[in-house]
Amino acid sequence: MSNLLDVQDLTIDYPAGGGAMWGGKRFVAVREASFSIGQGETFGLVGESGSGKTTIGRAILRLEKAAAGQIFFEGRSVTDFGRTTPLSYRRDVQIVFQDPSSSLNPRHRVGKILDQVIARHEPRPAKDRVRLRDELLEKVQLAPYHATRFPAELSGGQKQRVAIAHALASKPRLVVCDEAVSALDVSTQGQILNLLRELQDKLGISYLFISHDLSVVRHMSRRIAVMYLGRIVETGDANAVYTDPQHPYTKMLLASVLLPHPGERDRKRQERLQLRAQANASTGSLSATGCPFRSRCPSAHSRCAETMPPMVAVGTQRKVACHLYS
Amino acid sequence: MTSSQSAAPQMTDLDATRASTWTDQLLRRPASLFCLAALALLAGTAIFAPLVAPYHPEAVDTLRRLQGPSIDHWLGTDSLGRDVLSRVIYGARVSLGAAVVSVTLAAVAGTSIGLLIGYLGGWWDSVAMRVVDALQSIPALVFAFAIIALVGKGIVPTTLAVAVIFAIAYIRIARGVMLRERQRRYVDAATAAGLPTPRIIFGEILPNMVGPLVVETAILLGSAQLIIAMLSFLGLGVDADAADWGSMLNDARIYQGVHPFLSIPSGLAITFSVLLFNVLGDDLRDILTGTQRPAAGRRAPQGAVALSAPAAADASCGVAKDEGSQTGGILDVSGLTIEFPVGNNGARVLDGVSFSLCAGETFGLVGESGSGKSQTALAILGLTPKPGMVTAGSVHFEGRNLATAGEHDLRRVRGKEIAMIFQDPMAAFSPVHTIGDQVIVPLQAHAKLSRAAARDRAADLLDRVGVPNARRRLDDYPHQFSGGMAQRAMIAMALTCEPKVLLADEPTTALDVTIQAQVLDLLHELQQEMEMAILLITHDLGVVAATCDRVGVMYSGQIVETGNMSDVFDTPRHPYTRALMEATPHSSSAFGGRLPTIDGRVPPPWNLPQGCRFHPRCRFAIKACTVAPVPLMDGSRCLRAGELLMAEV
């Protein structure tokens, strides 16, 4: 198998109110998501808040439990690991979070933050570890003196570089970037995106790039999946999805992206108003069955409330979950 | 092309403020310093009691019973002729020692248990917390009696009893902090890095609760002393003959009639040491929970206030949209300058900001964080956070200068004529009142409507901003609204008075892409209906392009470029504007190579570069750029605006 990561029909749920102990209802955060990431590839996952994209990333890191479905890393079933995660898997798969002020322990110096991971994965004498640490800092374009700093003493961009160094310390093969640049200013965001690209070219890392920002995802990924309310609704080649969206939700999402081109704004506004006007707001309440997008969908019909549309291939490089195509 | 590669290692951290630790701050407070010194003295005295005390505490001298202070016995003698001073000194050993031991035991045991149940959660947590609740419902003294009844009298059972009582307090704190910290991403990061669980609990999470634990310990040390003294006083604690402040007090009670002075030394010793611990604890709490440095202070969220008399004659301006003009609009901001005291000099967070806003138009202020765009909006409403001050410039609104207006006048303008909406709608609503109340009450007050009429109007407004089932949702609380709906409700609240000017500070930044577009489209529609002027503040070039007629690009407290939307975006005339646009990934651009970036970072307002503030990061900078400040000329604050061809982004 050539894929590094295979996610198959992954379903993740949470207890919905009532507390875990009373066995109440469960809220499904992700339903039957499937995708794969190749060696050295960046796979983009876009969606709005509550779409489940972050939950998928956390499940890959085993920070969430899968209720059903499987995750394979190099053919090994991650979902069958049991209570403890093998250290080798911890080494291979890492994560960079959105907000570096939260993902770096405010009480530790940068040096300690990095050294802990190095020591855990490469038990060596302290002197060697210092060298590894400095190499790591250099990789993310920081200097050795940054090791003596507390996270609060660094700028947002520098903190995110430390978070990336933290993820790289174990020499991973897959890094989940969960909104890794969303908290940064435009100029810093560009620096971090470039850095991630450079590291990929140099080290051959694969990324699962999760973001709500369609422009950033497109810049980073060759293939993407669009999520809506826990489901992947469209997936395929990024260029194809962006230039010729098939699923009604993808269309609405792309129409909502505000581009820095004032000339196009009236056309885009018209497009959005049209899509919204077509949406028939009363398609009944949301239930487990049926398409989650139907209440906002301009092309919803009675079938959409009854069965969830299956993923079907549209063209050679695209899969769409919509009854328009099934 | 510039690249981040060359940029990052050269970035200096000299301007990065070193976070001052709580211990530093503590030592800067005179009261705490005094308490620490006094406690150190007390501890020293206790430890070196045999060297300090003039007599042995048990040395009986029956000939000199119950004497007052004298040269031989500075604090007199007790009923057996023992030297009171020596007994107070030795008593510190027992009283302080027992308190320290019991609190230490409580801290170690309580914190560990609290951490563990907080980390394990689920059943463990539920059961343990019910037990803790039950224990805590028993008064501390009764609880101590029970333990002493079980184990027997004496200093050891007393210490144990106090330790058990206080362990409960530590369990609560440790569990509470653990539950909070577990949500933080660094715990996930540590888990993902493969660190073992005990390492995560004690190495990662524990250091983050040092603050609350230290505060609690200081306070509890005082309480422990009191409880131990109380138990000894009741004859349950330390042996009646032993030198201990509590039992000395008990002894003094018996001879109260004969020799009243006897109760004073031990009484004062207890009072003072408890006081020291409490003052120290309070100071620590202030430091750890109090506001940090003013420079980093964020504004307190201000609600979008509402409504009043409908606007009379509209001062519609229709002036040519000439970037140089600062007059003729409904709102004219001219030369606005705000300084914060930093060290000996002021830090200018805003420097000569001028623009005017015409009725029915949207003016965008765009810039990165720290550029001063939010400060501008706050200053317009006279809400500049302290210790910042408007040191120059004016804000003219309908013939009044708001920059010099008093609080009374400002209050009449805020919400009624100039309304404001924020990034976080939840911060603008009070969580304990329904949305309806928060829209209806100002309507009643300002528009002098009856409750029923105000309710109708409020429902209309919510309906107008696209909240479905508006009438029913009036009775919902803010938390029952989704982010997008709450943002709409806040817009409705801001519009109750039909303000002439709406200040929108990152109004859609927290929203999803599709919702953001809906809210912006809504604002556009409402603006056309109400002829309202909007000042839109954002970091998002896409949002500006989608909504604004004119735009001002801010950098380091100045407007560096201003003009008509399409002119600025199609043919930027300042290198910063151009760099900003290039650095933004476009969803129309395919999977691409490197993004052009802007080297370095925004200079802090207390350490601005000479000349043009952007020149250290500018690839077009020449010698002349570093000499003198560059004025805003013809809409651009760039010396080379004319000669550079900066089109084609």
Short mmCIF file of N, CA, C and O in Angstrom, two decimals, chain B residues 245-302:
data_model
loop_
_atom_site.label_atom_id
_atom_site.label_comp_id
_atom_site.label_asym_id
_atom_site.label_seq_id
_atom_site.Cartn_x
_atom_site.Cartn_y
_atom_site.Cartn_z
N TRP B 245 1.42 28.67 71.87
CA TRP B 245 0.65 29.90 72.05
C TRP B 245 -0.77 29.62 72.51
O TRP B 245 -1.32 30.30 73.37
N GLY B 246 -1.38 28.57 71.96
CA GLY B 246 -2.74 28.25 72.33
C GLY B 246 -2.86 27.83 73.78
O GLY B 246 -3.71 28.34 74.53
N SER B 247 -1.99 26.92 74.20
CA SER B 247 -2.11 26.46 75.60
C SER B 247 -1.66 27.55 76.58
O SER B 247 -2.16 27.61 77.70
N MET B 248 -0.75 28.43 76.13
CA MET B 248 -0.38 29.55 77.00
C MET B 248 -1.57 30.46 77.25
O MET B 248 -1.80 30.96 78.35
N LEU B 249 -2.35 30.63 76.17
CA LEU B 249 -3.54 31.45 76.29
C LEU B 249 -4.53 30.82 77.26
O LEU B 249 -5.18 31.49 78.07
N ASN B 250 -4.63 29.50 77.17
CA ASN B 250 -5.51 28.76 78.07
C ASN B 250 -5.07 28.95 79.53
O ASN B 250 -5.88 29.21 80.42
N ASP B 251 -3.77 28.86 79.73
CA ASP B 251 -3.19 29.06 81.05
C ASP B 251 -3.52 30.47 81.56
O ASP B 251 -3.94 30.66 82.70
N ALA B 252 -3.36 31.44 80.64
CA ALA B 252 -3.59 32.83 81.02
C ALA B 252 -5.04 33.06 81.42
O ALA B 252 -5.35 33.87 82.29
N ARG B 253 -5.95 32.31 80.76
CA ARG B 253 -7.38 32.47 81.03
C ARG B 253 -7.68 32.22 82.51
O ARG B 253 -8.44 32.94 83.14
N ILE B 254 -7.00 31.20 83.08
CA ILE B 254 -7.26 30.81 84.47
C ILE B 254 -6.88 31.94 85.42
O ILE B 254 -7.55 32.21 86.40
N TYR B 255 -5.80 32.65 85.08
CA TYR B 255 -5.31 33.70 85.98
C TYR B 255 -5.72 35.08 85.51
O TYR B 255 -5.12 36.08 85.88
N GLN B 256 -6.73 35.12 84.64
CA GLN B 256 -7.19 36.38 84.06
C GLN B 256 -7.45 37.43 85.13
O GLN B 256 -7.07 38.59 84.99
N GLY B 257 -8.10 37.01 86.21
CA GLY B 257 -8.45 37.96 87.28
C GLY B 257 -7.23 38.48 88.02
O GLY B 257 -7.13 39.66 88.36
N VAL B 258 -6.25 37.62 88.24
CA VAL B 258 -5.09 37.96 89.05
C VAL B 258 -4.04 38.71 88.24
O VAL B 258 -3.45 39.70 88.68
N HIS B 259 -3.81 38.20 87.00
CA HIS B 259 -2.70 38.73 86.24
C HIS B 259 -3.10 38.85 84.76
O HIS B 259 -2.74 38.02 83.92
N PRO B 260 -3.88 39.91 84.45
CA PRO B 260 -4.45 40.02 83.10
C PRO B 260 -3.39 40.12 82.00
O PRO B 260 -3.63 39.75 80.85
N PHE B 261 -2.19 40.60 82.31
CA PHE B 261 -1.16 40.81 81.30
C PHE B 261 -0.76 39.51 80.61
O PHE B 261 -0.33 39.51 79.46
N LEU B 262 -0.94 38.40 81.35
CA LEU B 262 -0.42 37.11 80.88
C LEU B 262 -0.96 36.70 79.50
O LEU B 262 -0.28 36.04 78.72
N SER B 263 -2.20 37.14 79.19
CA SER B 263 -2.79 36.71 77.91
C SER B 263 -2.26 37.53 76.74
O SER B 263 -2.43 37.15 75.58
N ILE B 264 -1.64 38.68 77.04
CA ILE B 264 -1.27 39.59 75.94
C ILE B 264 -0.14 39.04 75.05
O ILE B 264 -0.29 39.01 73.82
N PRO B 265 0.99 38.58 75.58
CA PRO B 265 2.08 38.14 74.69
C PRO B 265 1.66 37.02 73.74
O PRO B 265 1.85 37.14 72.51
N SER B 266 1.04 35.96 74.25
CA SER B 266 0.68 34.86 73.36
C SER B 266 -0.44 35.26 72.42
O SER B 266 -0.44 34.89 71.24
N GLY B 267 -1.37 36.08 72.92
CA GLY B 267 -2.47 36.54 72.07
C GLY B 267 -1.94 37.34 70.90
O GLY B 267 -2.33 37.14 69.74
N LEU B 268 -1.03 38.28 71.20
CA LEU B 268 -0.47 39.10 70.14
C LEU B 268 0.32 38.25 69.15
O LEU B 268 0.27 38.48 67.94
N ALA B 269 1.05 37.27 69.68
CA ALA B 269 1.84 36.41 68.79
C ALA B 269 0.94 35.72 67.77
O ALA B 269 1.24 35.68 66.57
N ILE B 270 -0.19 35.19 68.26
CA ILE B 270 -1.12 34.52 67.35
C ILE B 270 -1.67 35.51 66.32
O ILE B 270 -1.63 35.29 65.12
N THR B 271 -2.17 36.65 66.84
CA THR B 271 -2.79 37.63 65.95
C THR B 271 -1.83 38.07 64.86
O THR B 271 -2.16 38.09 63.68
N PHE B 272 -0.60 38.42 65.27
CA PHE B 272 0.35 38.95 64.30
C PHE B 272 0.75 37.93 63.25
O PHE B 272 0.78 38.23 62.06
N SER B 273 1.04 36.71 63.69
CA SER B 273 1.50 35.75 62.69
C SER B 273 0.39 35.40 61.72
O SER B 273 0.62 35.27 60.51
N VAL B 274 -0.85 35.30 62.23
CA VAL B 274 -1.97 35.01 61.32
C VAL B 274 -2.15 36.16 60.34
O VAL B 274 -2.35 35.97 59.14
N LEU B 275 -2.04 37.38 60.87
CA LEU B 275 -2.20 38.56 60.04
C LEU B 275 -1.16 38.59 58.92
O LEU B 275 -1.45 38.89 57.76
N LEU B 276 0.08 38.26 59.28
CA LEU B 276 1.15 38.26 58.28
C LEU B 276 0.82 37.32 57.13
O LEU B 276 0.94 37.68 55.96
N PHE B 277 0.38 36.10 57.49
CA PHE B 277 0.05 35.13 56.44
C PHE B 277 -1.11 35.64 55.57
O PHE B 277 -1.09 35.49 54.35
N ASN B 278 -2.10 36.25 56.23
CA ASN B 278 -3.28 36.67 55.46
C ASN B 278 -2.96 37.82 54.51
O ASN B 278 -3.40 37.83 53.37
N VAL B 279 -2.19 38.80 55.00
CA VAL B 279 -1.83 39.93 54.13
C VAL B 279 -1.02 39.42 52.94
O VAL B 279 -1.26 39.78 51.79
N LEU B 280 -0.11 38.51 53.23
CA LEU B 280 0.73 37.94 52.17
C LEU B 280 -0.14 37.20 51.14
O LEU B 280 0.02 37.37 49.94
N GLY B 281 -1.07 36.42 51.65
CA GLY B 281 -1.96 35.66 50.77
C GLY B 281 -2.79 36.58 49.90
O GLY B 281 -2.94 36.35 48.70
N ASP B 282 -3.32 37.66 50.50
CA ASP B 282 -4.14 38.60 49.72
C ASP B 282 -3.32 39.27 48.64
O ASP B 282 -3.79 39.46 47.52
N ASP B 283 -2.10 39.66 49.00
CA ASP B 283 -1.24 40.30 48.01
C ASP B 283 -0.95 39.36 46.85
O ASP B 283 -0.99 39.73 45.69
N LEU B 284 -0.65 38.11 47.21
CA LEU B 284 -0.37 37.11 46.18
C LEU B 284 -1.56 36.95 45.25
O LEU B 284 -1.43 36.89 44.04
N ARG B 285 -2.74 36.92 45.86
CA ARG B 285 -3.94 36.75 45.05
C ARG B 285 -4.10 37.94 44.10
O ARG B 285 -4.42 37.77 42.93
N ASP B 286 -3.87 39.15 44.62
CA ASP B 286 -3.97 40.33 43.76
C ASP B 286 -3.02 40.23 42.59
O ASP B 286 -3.37 40.53 41.45
N ILE B 287 -1.80 39.79 42.89
CA ILE B 287 -0.79 39.74 41.83
C ILE B 287 -1.16 38.69 40.80
O ILE B 287 -1.09 38.92 39.60
N LEU B 288 -1.58 37.53 41.27
CA LEU B 288 -1.81 36.42 40.34
C LEU B 288 -3.09 36.55 39.57
O LEU B 288 -3.20 36.08 38.45
N THR B 289 -4.09 37.22 40.13
CA THR B 289 -5.35 37.33 39.40
C THR B 289 -5.54 38.74 38.85
O THR B 289 -6.39 38.96 38.03
N GLY B 290 -4.72 39.67 39.35
CA GLY B 290 -4.93 41.06 38.99
C GLY B 290 -4.52 41.37 37.59
O GLY B 290 -4.02 40.54 36.85
N THR B 291 -4.75 42.61 37.19
CA THR B 291 -4.41 43.02 35.85
C THR B 291 -2.91 43.06 35.70
O THR B 291 -2.17 43.36 36.62
N GLN B 292 -2.46 42.75 34.49
CA GLN B 292 -1.03 42.77 34.21
C GLN B 292 -0.62 44.17 33.79
O GLN B 292 -1.28 45.14 34.10
N ARG B 293 0.50 44.24 33.06
CA ARG B 293 1.00 45.53 32.63
C ARG B 293 -0.04 46.28 31.83
O ARG B 293 -0.71 45.71 31.00
N PRO B 294 -0.15 47.59 32.04
CA PRO B 294 -1.16 48.35 31.33
C PRO B 294 -0.94 48.35 29.83
O PRO B 294 -1.88 48.36 29.05
N ALA B 295 0.32 48.28 29.40
CA ALA B 295 0.60 48.34 27.96
C ALA B 295 -0.05 47.19 27.23
O ALA B 295 -0.47 47.32 26.10
N ALA B 296 -0.13 46.05 27.91
CA ALA B 296 -0.71 44.89 27.26
C ALA B 296 -2.20 44.80 27.49
O ALA B 296 -2.85 43.90 27.02
N GLY B 297 -2.75 45.77 28.23
CA GLY B 297 -4.14 45.67 28.64
C GLY B 297 -5.09 45.74 27.46
O GLY B 297 -4.94 46.53 26.55
N ARG B 298 -6.07 44.89 27.48
CA ARG B 298 -7.09 44.91 26.45
C ARG B 298 -8.23 45.74 26.98
O ARG B 298 -8.43 45.88 28.17
N ARG B 299 -9.01 46.23 26.08
CA ARG B 299 -10.17 46.99 26.52
C ARG B 299 -11.20 46.05 27.13
O ARG B 299 -11.25 44.88 26.82
N ALA B 300 -11.97 46.63 28.03
CA ALA B 300 -13.09 45.86 28.54
C ALA B 300 -14.16 45.89 27.48
O ALA B 300 -14.34 46.89 26.81
N PRO B 301 -14.82 44.75 27.26
CA PRO B 301 -15.84 44.76 26.23
C PRO B 301 -16.97 45.74 26.57
O PRO B 301 -17.44 45.76 27.71
N GLN B 302 -17.33 46.53 25.63
CA GLN B 302 -18.40 47.48 25.87
C GLN B 302 -19.61 47.00 25.10
O GLN B 302 -19.49 46.64 23.94
#
